[in-house]
mmCIF file of C-alpha atoms in Angstrom:
data_model
loop_
_atom_site.group_PDB
_atom_site.id
_atom_site.type_symbol
_atom_site.label_atom_id
_atom_site.label_comp_id
_atom_site.label_asym_id
_atom_site.label_seq_id
_atom_site.Cartn_x
_atom_site.Cartn_y
_atom_site.Cartn_z
ATOM 1 C CA MET X 1 0.753 -22.749 -1.066
ATOM 2 C CA GLY X 2 2.519 -20.643 -3.681
ATOM 3 C CA GLU X 3 1.095 -17.444 -5.047
ATOM 4 C CA PHE X 4 -0.554 -17.217 -8.440
ATOM 5 C CA SER X 5 2.176 -16.393 -10.944
ATOM 6 C CA HIS X 6 -0.069 -15.535 -13.888
ATOM 7 C CA PHE X 7 -1.079 -12.128 -12.474
ATOM 8 C CA ASP X 8 0.917 -8.904 -12.400
ATOM 9 C CA ASP X 9 0.919 -6.377 -9.531
ATOM 10 C CA GLN X 10 -2.349 -4.865 -10.767
ATOM 11 C CA GLY X 11 -4.113 -8.249 -11.042
ATOM 12 C CA ASN X 12 -3.889 -8.444 -14.821
ATOM 13 C CA ALA X 13 -3.305 -11.786 -16.535
ATOM 14 C CA ARG X 14 0.212 -12.291 -17.856
ATOM 15 C CA MET X 15 2.474 -14.954 -19.237
ATOM 16 C CA VAL X 16 5.170 -15.816 -16.698
ATOM 17 C CA ASP X 17 8.617 -14.557 -17.734
ATOM 18 C CA VAL X 18 10.917 -17.594 -17.815
ATOM 19 C CA SER X 19 13.697 -15.915 -19.794
ATOM 20 C CA GLY X 20 16.120 -15.952 -16.856
ATOM 21 C CA LYS X 21 15.675 -19.642 -16.122
ATOM 22 C CA ALA X 22 18.124 -22.296 -17.293
ATOM 23 C CA ASP X 23 17.045 -25.093 -19.601
ATOM 24 C CA THR X 24 16.635 -28.407 -17.783
ATOM 25 C CA GLU X 25 15.345 -31.836 -18.735
ATOM 26 C CA ARG X 26 11.659 -32.020 -17.898
ATOM 27 C CA THR X 27 9.116 -34.830 -18.034
ATOM 28 C CA ALA X 28 5.487 -35.162 -17.044
ATOM 29 C CA VAL X 29 3.027 -38.045 -17.005
ATOM 30 C CA ALA X 30 -0.744 -37.548 -16.881
ATOM 31 C CA ARG X 31 -3.540 -40.106 -16.722
ATOM 32 C CA GLY X 32 -7.316 -40.301 -17.089
ATOM 33 C CA SER X 33 -10.031 -42.826 -17.887
ATOM 34 C CA ILE X 34 -13.156 -43.169 -19.979
ATOM 35 C CA PHE X 35 -15.947 -45.612 -19.178
ATOM 36 C CA LEU X 36 -17.842 -47.243 -22.035
ATOM 37 C CA SER X 37 -20.831 -49.551 -22.341
ATOM 38 C CA LYS X 38 -20.204 -53.234 -23.039
ATOM 39 C CA GLU X 39 -21.364 -52.712 -26.638
ATOM 40 C CA ALA X 40 -18.985 -49.803 -27.210
ATOM 41 C CA MET X 41 -16.072 -51.640 -25.601
ATOM 42 C CA GLU X 42 -16.681 -54.674 -27.813
ATOM 43 C CA ALA X 43 -16.750 -52.436 -30.894
ATOM 44 C CA VAL X 44 -13.479 -50.745 -29.887
ATOM 45 C CA LEU X 45 -11.686 -54.002 -29.128
ATOM 46 C CA GLY X 46 -13.098 -55.700 -32.235
ATOM 47 C CA ARG X 47 -12.089 -52.733 -34.400
ATOM 48 C CA LYS X 48 -15.693 -52.356 -35.552
ATOM 49 C CA VAL X 49 -16.151 -48.630 -34.880
ATOM 50 C CA LYS X 50 -17.229 -47.023 -38.167
ATOM 51 C CA LYS X 51 -14.872 -44.060 -37.764
ATOM 52 C CA GLY X 52 -11.811 -46.345 -37.711
ATOM 53 C CA ASP X 53 -9.318 -47.888 -35.298
ATOM 54 C CA VAL X 54 -10.087 -46.020 -32.074
ATOM 55 C CA PHE X 55 -6.714 -46.623 -30.426
ATOM 56 C CA THR X 56 -4.649 -45.485 -33.415
ATOM 57 C CA VAL X 57 -6.720 -42.377 -34.111
ATOM 58 C CA ALA X 58 -6.965 -41.405 -30.418
ATOM 59 C CA GLN X 59 -3.226 -41.939 -29.931
ATOM 60 C CA VAL X 60 -2.373 -39.594 -32.806
ATOM 61 C CA ALA X 61 -4.953 -37.063 -31.579
ATOM 62 C CA GLY X 62 -3.451 -37.089 -28.079
ATOM 63 C CA ILE X 63 0.052 -36.469 -29.390
ATOM 64 C CA MET X 64 -1.251 -33.648 -31.592
ATOM 65 C CA GLY X 65 -3.123 -32.201 -28.612
ATOM 66 C CA ALA X 66 0.036 -32.185 -26.493
ATOM 67 C CA LYS X 67 1.897 -30.419 -29.296
ATOM 68 C CA LYS X 68 -0.822 -27.753 -29.578
ATOM 69 C CA CYS X 69 -1.266 -27.107 -25.852
ATOM 70 C CA SER X 70 -0.067 -23.495 -26.033
ATOM 71 C CA GLU X 71 -2.693 -22.779 -28.703
ATOM 72 C CA LEU X 72 -5.470 -24.033 -26.417
ATOM 73 C CA ILE X 73 -4.430 -22.788 -22.956
ATOM 74 C CA PRO X 74 -3.974 -19.002 -23.156
ATOM 75 C CA LEU X 75 -0.963 -18.442 -20.862
ATOM 76 C CA CYS X 76 1.018 -21.619 -21.615
ATOM 77 C CA HIS X 77 4.457 -21.253 -23.138
ATOM 78 C CA ILE X 78 5.212 -22.748 -26.546
ATOM 79 C CA LEU X 79 7.412 -25.766 -25.853
ATOM 80 C CA PRO X 80 9.488 -27.834 -28.247
ATOM 81 C CA LEU X 81 8.389 -31.312 -27.219
ATOM 82 C CA GLN X 82 11.136 -33.845 -27.651
ATOM 83 C CA SER X 83 8.779 -36.734 -27.000
ATOM 84 C CA ALA X 84 5.061 -37.309 -26.554
ATOM 85 C CA LYS X 85 3.733 -40.822 -26.028
ATOM 86 C CA VAL X 86 0.174 -41.973 -25.460
ATOM 87 C CA SER X 87 -0.574 -45.438 -24.111
ATOM 88 C CA PHE X 88 -3.715 -47.350 -23.174
ATOM 89 C CA GLN X 89 -4.715 -49.836 -20.517
ATOM 90 C CA VAL X 90 -8.031 -51.627 -21.019
ATOM 91 C CA SER X 91 -10.205 -53.171 -18.317
ATOM 92 C CA GLU X 92 -12.960 -54.854 -20.265
ATOM 93 C CA GLU X 93 -14.660 -56.008 -17.046
ATOM 94 C CA GLU X 94 -14.936 -52.414 -15.750
ATOM 95 C CA GLY X 95 -15.679 -50.956 -19.179
ATOM 96 C CA ARG X 96 -12.709 -48.660 -18.693
ATOM 97 C CA ILE X 97 -9.954 -47.438 -20.990
ATOM 98 C CA THR X 98 -7.191 -45.665 -19.079
ATOM 99 C CA VAL X 99 -4.992 -43.294 -21.047
ATOM 100 C CA GLU X 100 -1.512 -42.177 -20.063
ATOM 101 C CA CYS X 101 0.485 -39.422 -21.756
ATOM 102 C CA LEU X 102 4.227 -38.913 -21.228
ATOM 103 C CA CYS X 103 5.811 -35.680 -22.465
ATOM 104 C CA LYS X 104 9.481 -34.680 -22.448
ATOM 105 C CA THR X 105 11.400 -31.520 -23.262
ATOM 106 C CA ALA X 106 14.535 -29.620 -22.344
ATOM 107 C CA GLY X 107 13.418 -26.129 -21.498
ATOM 108 C CA LYS X 108 12.683 -23.372 -19.027
ATOM 109 C CA THR X 109 9.217 -24.553 -17.989
ATOM 110 C CA GLY X 110 7.507 -27.867 -17.361
ATOM 111 C CA VAL X 111 5.395 -30.068 -19.599
ATOM 112 C CA GLU X 112 2.551 -30.830 -17.184
ATOM 113 C CA MET X 113 -0.027 -28.974 -19.240
ATOM 114 C CA GLU X 114 1.077 -30.751 -22.411
ATOM 115 C CA ALA X 115 0.682 -34.175 -20.760
ATOM 116 C CA LEU X 116 -2.726 -33.231 -19.329
ATOM 117 C CA THR X 117 -3.861 -31.867 -22.694
ATOM 118 C CA GLY X 118 -2.639 -35.031 -24.409
ATOM 119 C CA VAL X 119 -4.731 -37.212 -22.083
ATOM 120 C CA SER X 120 -7.782 -34.975 -22.428
ATOM 121 C CA VAL X 121 -7.691 -34.886 -26.230
ATOM 122 C CA THR X 122 -7.167 -38.657 -26.365
ATOM 123 C CA LEU X 123 -10.210 -39.246 -24.153
ATOM 124 C CA LEU X 124 -12.322 -36.770 -26.121
ATOM 125 C CA THR X 125 -11.342 -38.524 -29.353
ATOM 126 C CA ILE X 126 -12.439 -41.896 -27.965
ATOM 127 C CA TYR X 127 -15.741 -40.286 -26.989
ATOM 128 C CA ASP X 128 -16.165 -38.734 -30.433
ATOM 129 C CA MET X 129 -15.416 -41.978 -32.228
ATOM 130 C CA CYS X 130 -17.793 -44.035 -30.058
ATOM 131 C CA LYS X 131 -20.667 -41.617 -29.413
ATOM 132 C CA ALA X 132 -22.866 -43.206 -32.095
ATOM 133 C CA ILE X 133 -22.778 -46.409 -30.019
ATOM 134 C CA ASP X 134 -22.762 -44.972 -26.480
ATOM 135 C CA LYS X 135 -23.626 -41.399 -25.515
ATOM 136 C CA ARG X 136 -23.433 -42.297 -21.799
ATOM 137 C CA MET X 137 -19.637 -42.590 -21.765
ATOM 138 C CA HIS X 138 -17.967 -40.530 -19.081
ATOM 139 C CA MET X 139 -14.415 -39.459 -18.309
ATOM 140 C CA GLU X 140 -12.864 -39.475 -14.852
ATOM 141 C CA GLY X 141 -9.686 -38.889 -12.952
ATOM 142 C CA ILE X 142 -7.690 -36.722 -15.327
ATOM 143 C CA HIS X 143 -4.639 -35.807 -13.270
ATOM 144 C CA LEU X 144 -0.903 -35.293 -13.193
ATOM 145 C CA VAL X 145 0.776 -38.550 -12.133
ATOM 146 C CA GLU X 146 4.334 -37.277 -11.907
ATOM 147 C CA LYS X 147 6.719 -34.596 -13.070
ATOM 148 C CA GLN X 148 10.499 -34.325 -13.084
ATOM 149 C CA GLY X 149 12.822 -31.372 -13.537
ATOM 150 C CA GLY X 150 12.732 -27.684 -12.846
ATOM 151 C CA LYS X 151 13.179 -25.605 -9.721
ATOM 152 C CA SER X 152 10.259 -27.153 -7.862
ATOM 153 C CA GLY X 153 11.721 -30.649 -8.309
ATOM 154 C CA ALA X 154 9.887 -33.929 -8.595
ATOM 155 C CA PHE X 155 6.189 -34.465 -7.947
ATOM 156 C CA TYR X 156 4.431 -37.811 -7.509
ATOM 157 C CA TYR X 157 0.665 -38.102 -7.176
ATOM 158 C CA GLU X 158 -0.285 -40.348 -4.301
ATOM 159 C CA GLU X 159 -3.712 -41.922 -3.992
ATOM 160 C CA GLU X 160 -5.699 -40.759 -0.977
ATOM 161 C CA LYS X 161 -5.606 -43.313 1.788
ATOM 162 C CA LYS X 162 -9.094 -44.406 2.862
#
């Protein structure tokens, strides 16, 4: 287990100094799901939600969220994202919409927080757009799926074996 890098010698919060690090290609993928009632799912898929096309609006919101990560998370670095993509997988039978966010940059620090923020904002937008139909929606499993680049190398999330 590594030590916490966002504290100085006196225990004060600080932004990590990455000025001496070389720029490298970095990618991160995050994923999470929202569960909706049958009525809400039918409205989303039928494009009958009064606030508009849920997938289009949530996709744009997720990309905007990834771009604004450093404004939301106090000690995150400002990163020039070279790519941010939000995609959806629908399981109508389970009442689940799974969101995935892929972020890329060339920089001194990773884009994990941007991908996680992108997923979170996308899910929150779906909730906001559908809450008039279903206030019992819930979000689950927001997590980093994989990351590439940087000194710590690649990371791949593996499901727990039961």
